Amino acid sequence: MKNECLIDGQIGMFDLPVIDVIKTKEISIENEENIKSDKLYSIVKLYSESCSRIVKTLSGALLVEFDDKTLYFNSAGINEFELTKDVAIMPGEEIIIANSDKEINEMQKEKLEALKVTEYIKRKGDANLIIPGEKTMVINPKGWVLEYDQKPIYHQNEIFNIGVSIEIQTIENRNTDVAVNMNEIEFKVNDDVNIEYEGIKSIGKVVRIYKNGETLNIKWEGKQTAFYYKNVSKVR
């Protein structure tokens, strides 16, 4: 029925056409994660044969390394930028694909020997040596010893044991065996010490002592690494 109160040209509210409300399709968080996972899986599948390695970072991004560069794909599967080859990775980051290995150098071997550890982890595709423990220790290619709270991700066949021969000297003191200080000098945290690193002599400070006093973690000039106790002397 036409509204008699309307002026010519006006439309009454009952004469308006019915408009259907179109509801937008909601994507659940779970579906979003599946979409991201599908994209990342397709990236791994695409480059699995041609790359040197693929690493999944702590943020969920992928590092796809080739002979001359590394492609960075964010957690959504978007290639954001390029990095150089041999990007340093952390022990808690997962090596998904490793088509070639990275060799360790003599400096790393010497540092590993100085730390007197019984086992270490060498992951295929990783240039770092990883020493598991309460805190994860990493010896990088520069010979630096770094500590991480994160637990390493690795395969069982990447664990290597070292035959360590530890000489223990004892003396009899009131019918009790007492270990002799092998260094004759007892180091303490915050001691100033003389060191030599890569042929350069410096003075550093002891920040941590472990391995029965045989390994000293020393900080100096913005650097920090481990030294075998026989290679360090107190500042007089």
CSV table of C-alpha atoms in Angstrom, one decimal:
chain,number,residue,atom,x,y,z
A,1,MET,CA,0.0,0.0,0.0
A,2,LYS,CA,1.4,3.4,-1.0
A,3,ASN,CA,2.0,5.8,1.8
A,4,GLU,CA,-0.3,8.8,1.3
A,5,CYS,CA,2.0,11.1,3.3
A,6,LEU,CA,4.9,10.8,0.9
A,7,ILE,CA,5.8,13.7,-1.4
A,8,ASP,CA,6.0,12.9,-5.1
A,9,GLY,CA,9.5,11.4,-5.8
A,10,GLN,CA,10.1,10.0,-2.3
A,11,ILE,CA,10.4,6.3,-1.5
A,12,GLY,CA,8.9,4.8,1.6
A,13,MET,CA,11.0,2.5,3.8
A,14,PHE,CA,8.7,-0.4,3.0
A,15,ASP,CA,9.3,0.1,-0.7
A,16,LEU,CA,13.1,-0.3,-0.4
A,17,PRO,CA,14.6,-3.5,-2.0
A,18,VAL,CA,15.8,-6.2,0.4
A,19,ILE,CA,19.6,-6.3,0.6
A,20,ASP,CA,21.2,-9.6,1.4
A,21,VAL,CA,24.2,-9.2,3.8
A,22,ILE,CA,27.1,-11.2,2.5
A,23,LYS,CA,29.2,-12.6,5.3
A,24,THR,CA,32.9,-12.7,4.8
A,25,LYS,CA,34.5,-16.1,5.1
A,26,GLU,CA,36.5,-16.4,8.4
A,27,ILE,CA,39.9,-18.1,8.3
A,28,SER,CA,40.8,-19.7,11.6
A,29,ILE,CA,44.3,-19.5,13.0
A,30,GLU,CA,44.7,-23.2,12.4
A,31,ASN,CA,43.9,-22.7,8.7
A,32,GLU,CA,46.3,-19.8,8.4
A,33,GLU,CA,49.0,-22.0,9.9
A,34,ASN,CA,48.2,-24.8,7.5
A,35,ILE,CA,48.5,-22.3,4.6
A,36,LYS,CA,51.8,-21.1,5.8
A,37,SER,CA,53.0,-24.7,6.3
A,38,ASP,CA,51.9,-25.6,2.8
A,39,LYS,CA,53.9,-22.6,1.4
A,40,LEU,CA,57.0,-23.5,3.3
A,41,TYR,CA,56.7,-27.2,2.3
A,42,SER,CA,56.4,-26.2,-1.3
A,43,ILE,CA,59.6,-24.1,-1.0
A,44,VAL,CA,61.5,-27.0,0.6
A,45,LYS,CA,60.2,-29.3,-2.2
A,46,LEU,CA,61.2,-26.8,-4.9
A,47,TYR,CA,64.8,-26.3,-3.8
A,48,SER,CA,65.6,-29.6,-2.1
A,49,GLU,CA,67.7,-30.9,-5.0
A,50,SER,CA,69.4,-27.7,-6.1
A,51,CYS,CA,70.3,-26.0,-2.8
A,52,SER,CA,73.3,-26.6,-0.5
A,53,ARG,CA,71.1,-26.6,2.6
A,54,ILE,CA,67.8,-25.4,4.0
A,55,VAL,CA,67.5,-24.2,7.6
A,56,LYS,CA,64.4,-23.5,9.5
A,57,THR,CA,65.0,-20.6,11.9
A,58,LEU,CA,63.6,-20.0,15.4
A,59,SER,CA,61.1,-17.5,13.9
A,60,GLY,CA,59.8,-20.0,11.4
A,61,ALA,CA,61.6,-18.5,8.4
A,62,LEU,CA,63.6,-20.6,5.9
A,63,LEU,CA,67.2,-20.0,4.8
A,64,VAL,CA,67.7,-21.6,1.4
A,65,GLU,CA,71.5,-21.6,0.6
A,66,PHE,CA,73.1,-22.0,-2.8
A,67,ASP,CA,76.7,-21.8,-4.0
A,68,ASP,CA,76.7,-18.0,-4.1
A,69,LYS,CA,73.9,-16.7,-1.9
A,70,THR,CA,71.1,-17.5,0.6
A,71,LEU,CA,67.5,-16.8,0.0
A,72,TYR,CA,65.4,-15.7,3.0
A,73,PHE,CA,61.8,-16.7,3.1
A,74,ASN,CA,59.7,-15.4,6.0
A,75,SER,CA,57.3,-17.6,8.0
A,76,ALA,CA,54.6,-16.8,5.4
A,77,GLY,CA,56.7,-18.2,2.6
A,78,ILE,CA,57.6,-14.8,1.0
A,79,ASN,CA,61.1,-14.2,-0.3
A,80,GLU,CA,62.0,-11.0,1.4
A,81,PHE,CA,65.7,-10.6,0.6
A,82,GLU,CA,69.0,-12.3,-0.2
A,83,LEU,CA,71.9,-13.0,2.2
A,84,THR,CA,75.4,-14.2,1.6
A,85,LYS,CA,76.5,-17.8,1.7
A,86,ASP,CA,77.4,-19.4,5.0
A,87,VAL,CA,75.0,-17.5,7.1
A,88,ALA,CA,75.7,-18.3,10.8
A,89,ILE,CA,72.9,-20.4,12.4
A,90,MET,CA,72.1,-21.2,16.1
A,91,PRO,CA,72.0,-24.6,17.7
A,92,GLY,CA,68.2,-24.5,18.2
A,93,GLU,CA,67.6,-23.9,14.4
A,94,GLU,CA,66.8,-27.0,12.4
A,95,ILE,CA,68.7,-28.1,9.3
A,96,ILE,CA,66.0,-29.5,7.1
A,97,ILE,CA,68.1,-30.3,4.0
A,98,ALA,CA,71.9,-30.6,3.8
A,99,ASN,CA,73.2,-31.6,0.4
A,100,SER,CA,76.8,-30.6,1.2
A,101,ASP,CA,78.7,-30.4,4.5
A,102,LYS,CA,80.8,-27.6,6.0
A,103,GLU,CA,84.3,-28.5,7.2
A,104,ILE,CA,85.6,-27.4,10.6
A,105,ASN,CA,89.0,-25.7,10.8
A,106,GLU,CA,92.2,-26.2,12.9
A,107,MET,CA,91.3,-23.4,15.2
A,108,GLN,CA,88.0,-25.1,16.1
A,109,LYS,CA,89.8,-28.4,16.7
A,110,GLU,CA,92.4,-26.8,19.0
A,111,LYS,CA,89.6,-25.0,20.9
A,112,LEU,CA,87.7,-28.3,21.2
A,113,GLU,CA,90.8,-30.0,22.6
A,114,ALA,CA,91.4,-27.2,25.0
A,115,LEU,CA,87.9,-27.6,26.4
A,116,LYS,CA,88.6,-31.2,27.3
A,117,VAL,CA,85.0,-32.4,26.4
A,118,THR,CA,84.0,-36.0,26.1
A,119,GLU,CA,81.6,-35.5,23.2
A,120,TYR,CA,80.5,-32.9,20.7
A,121,ILE,CA,77.9,-32.5,17.9
A,122,LYS,CA,78.9,-31.8,14.3
A,123,ARG,CA,75.7,-31.3,12.2
A,124,LYS,CA,75.9,-31.9,8.5
A,125,GLY,CA,75.6,-28.5,6.8
A,126,ASP,CA,76.7,-26.6,9.9
A,127,ALA,CA,80.2,-25.0,10.3
A,128,ASN,CA,79.8,-24.9,14.1
A,129,LEU,CA,80.9,-27.4,16.7
A,130,ILE,CA,78.2,-27.8,19.4
A,131,ILE,CA,78.9,-29.0,22.9
A,132,PRO,CA,75.8,-30.1,24.8
A,133,GLY,CA,75.3,-29.4,28.5
A,134,GLU,CA,73.4,-27.3,31.0
A,135,LYS,CA,74.2,-24.4,28.6
A,136,THR,CA,74.8,-25.2,25.0
A,137,MET,CA,78.3,-24.2,23.9
A,138,VAL,CA,79.2,-23.4,20.3
A,139,ILE,CA,82.6,-23.1,18.7
A,140,ASN,CA,82.2,-21.1,15.6
A,141,PRO,CA,84.7,-21.0,12.6
A,142,LYS,CA,86.4,-17.9,14.1
A,143,GLY,CA,87.3,-20.0,17.2
A,144,TRP,CA,84.9,-18.1,19.4
A,145,VAL,CA,83.1,-20.1,22.2
A,146,LEU,CA,79.5,-18.9,22.5
A,147,GLU,CA,76.9,-20.0,25.0
A,148,TYR,CA,73.2,-20.5,24.4
A,149,ASP,CA,70.2,-21.4,26.6
A,150,GLN,CA,68.5,-23.1,23.7
A,151,LYS,CA,68.8,-26.9,23.2
A,152,PRO,CA,70.4,-28.0,19.9
A,153,ILE,CA,68.5,-29.8,17.2
A,154,TYR,CA,70.5,-32.7,15.7
A,155,HIS,CA,70.5,-36.3,14.6
A,156,GLN,CA,71.9,-39.1,16.7
A,157,ASN,CA,74.6,-39.9,14.1
A,158,GLU,CA,75.9,-36.4,14.4
A,159,ILE,CA,77.2,-37.0,18.0
A,160,PHE,CA,80.9,-37.8,18.2
A,161,ASN,CA,82.8,-39.1,21.3
A,162,ILE,CA,86.3,-38.1,22.3
A,163,GLY,CA,88.6,-40.4,24.2
A,164,VAL,CA,89.8,-38.1,27.0
A,165,SER,CA,92.6,-39.2,29.2
A,166,ILE,CA,92.6,-37.2,32.4
A,167,GLU,CA,95.6,-37.4,34.7
A,168,ILE,CA,94.7,-37.2,38.4
A,169,GLN,CA,97.5,-36.6,40.9
A,170,THR,CA,96.8,-37.2,44.5
A,171,ILE,CA,98.6,-36.9,47.8
A,172,GLU,CA,97.8,-38.4,51.1
A,173,ASN,CA,96.5,-36.0,53.7
A,174,ARG,CA,95.1,-37.5,56.9
A,175,ASN,CA,94.2,-40.7,55.0
A,176,THR,CA,92.2,-38.8,52.4
A,177,ASP,CA,93.1,-38.4,48.7
A,178,VAL,CA,93.2,-34.8,47.8
A,179,ALA,CA,93.4,-33.6,44.2
A,180,VAL,CA,96.5,-31.5,43.5
A,181,ASN,CA,96.0,-28.2,41.7
A,182,MET,CA,97.5,-29.0,38.3
A,183,ASN,CA,98.2,-25.4,37.5
A,184,GLU,CA,99.7,-24.3,40.8
A,185,ILE,CA,97.8,-21.0,40.4
A,186,GLU,CA,94.2,-20.8,41.3
A,187,PHE,CA,92.1,-18.6,39.0
A,188,LYS,CA,88.9,-16.9,40.2
A,189,VAL,CA,86.1,-15.1,38.4
A,190,ASN,CA,87.0,-11.4,37.8
A,191,ASP,CA,90.7,-12.1,37.9
A,192,ASP,CA,92.7,-10.0,35.4
A,193,VAL,CA,94.8,-12.3,33.1
A,194,ASN,CA,97.3,-12.2,30.3
A,195,ILE,CA,96.1,-13.8,27.1
A,196,GLU,CA,97.2,-14.2,23.5
A,197,TYR,CA,94.5,-14.5,20.8
A,198,GLU,CA,95.4,-14.9,17.1
A,199,GLY,CA,98.9,-13.7,17.8
A,200,ILE,CA,97.8,-10.6,19.7
A,201,LYS,CA,98.6,-10.2,23.4
A,202,SER,CA,95.9,-8.6,25.6
A,203,ILE,CA,94.6,-8.4,29.2
A,204,GLY,CA,91.2,-9.9,29.9
A,205,LYS,CA,89.0,-10.8,32.8
A,206,VAL,CA,87.9,-14.2,33.8
A,207,VAL,CA,84.1,-14.5,33.6
A,208,ARG,CA,83.6,-18.2,34.0
A,209,ILE,CA,85.6,-21.3,35.1
A,210,TYR,CA,84.6,-24.9,34.2
A,211,LYS,CA,86.0,-28.4,33.4
A,212,ASN,CA,87.6,-28.7,36.8
A,213,GLY,CA,89.4,-25.4,36.5
A,214,GLU,CA,91.1,-26.3,33.2
A,215,THR,CA,89.0,-24.0,31.0
A,216,LEU,CA,88.6,-20.3,31.6
A,217,ASN,CA,86.1,-18.2,29.7
A,218,ILE,CA,87.7,-14.8,29.3
A,219,LYS,CA,86.3,-11.5,28.1
A,220,TRP,CA,88.4,-8.7,26.6
A,221,GLU,CA,87.9,-5.8,24.2
A,222,GLY,CA,84.4,-6.8,23.3
A,223,LYS,CA,85.4,-10.4,22.7
A,224,GLN,CA,84.8,-13.5,24.8
A,225,THR,CA,86.0,-17.0,24.3
A,226,ALA,CA,87.5,-20.0,26.2
A,227,PHE,CA,91.2,-20.6,27.0
A,228,TYR,CA,93.1,-23.6,28.2
A,229,TYR,CA,94.4,-22.8,31.7
A,230,LYS,CA,98.0,-23.4,30.7
A,231,ASN,CA,97.8,-20.6,28.1
A,232,VAL,CA,96.7,-18.0,30.6
A,233,SER,CA,98.6,-16.2,33.4
A,234,LYS,CA,97.5,-13.8,36.1
A,235,VAL,CA,98.3,-10.1,35.8
A,236,ARG,CA,100.8,-9.2,38.5
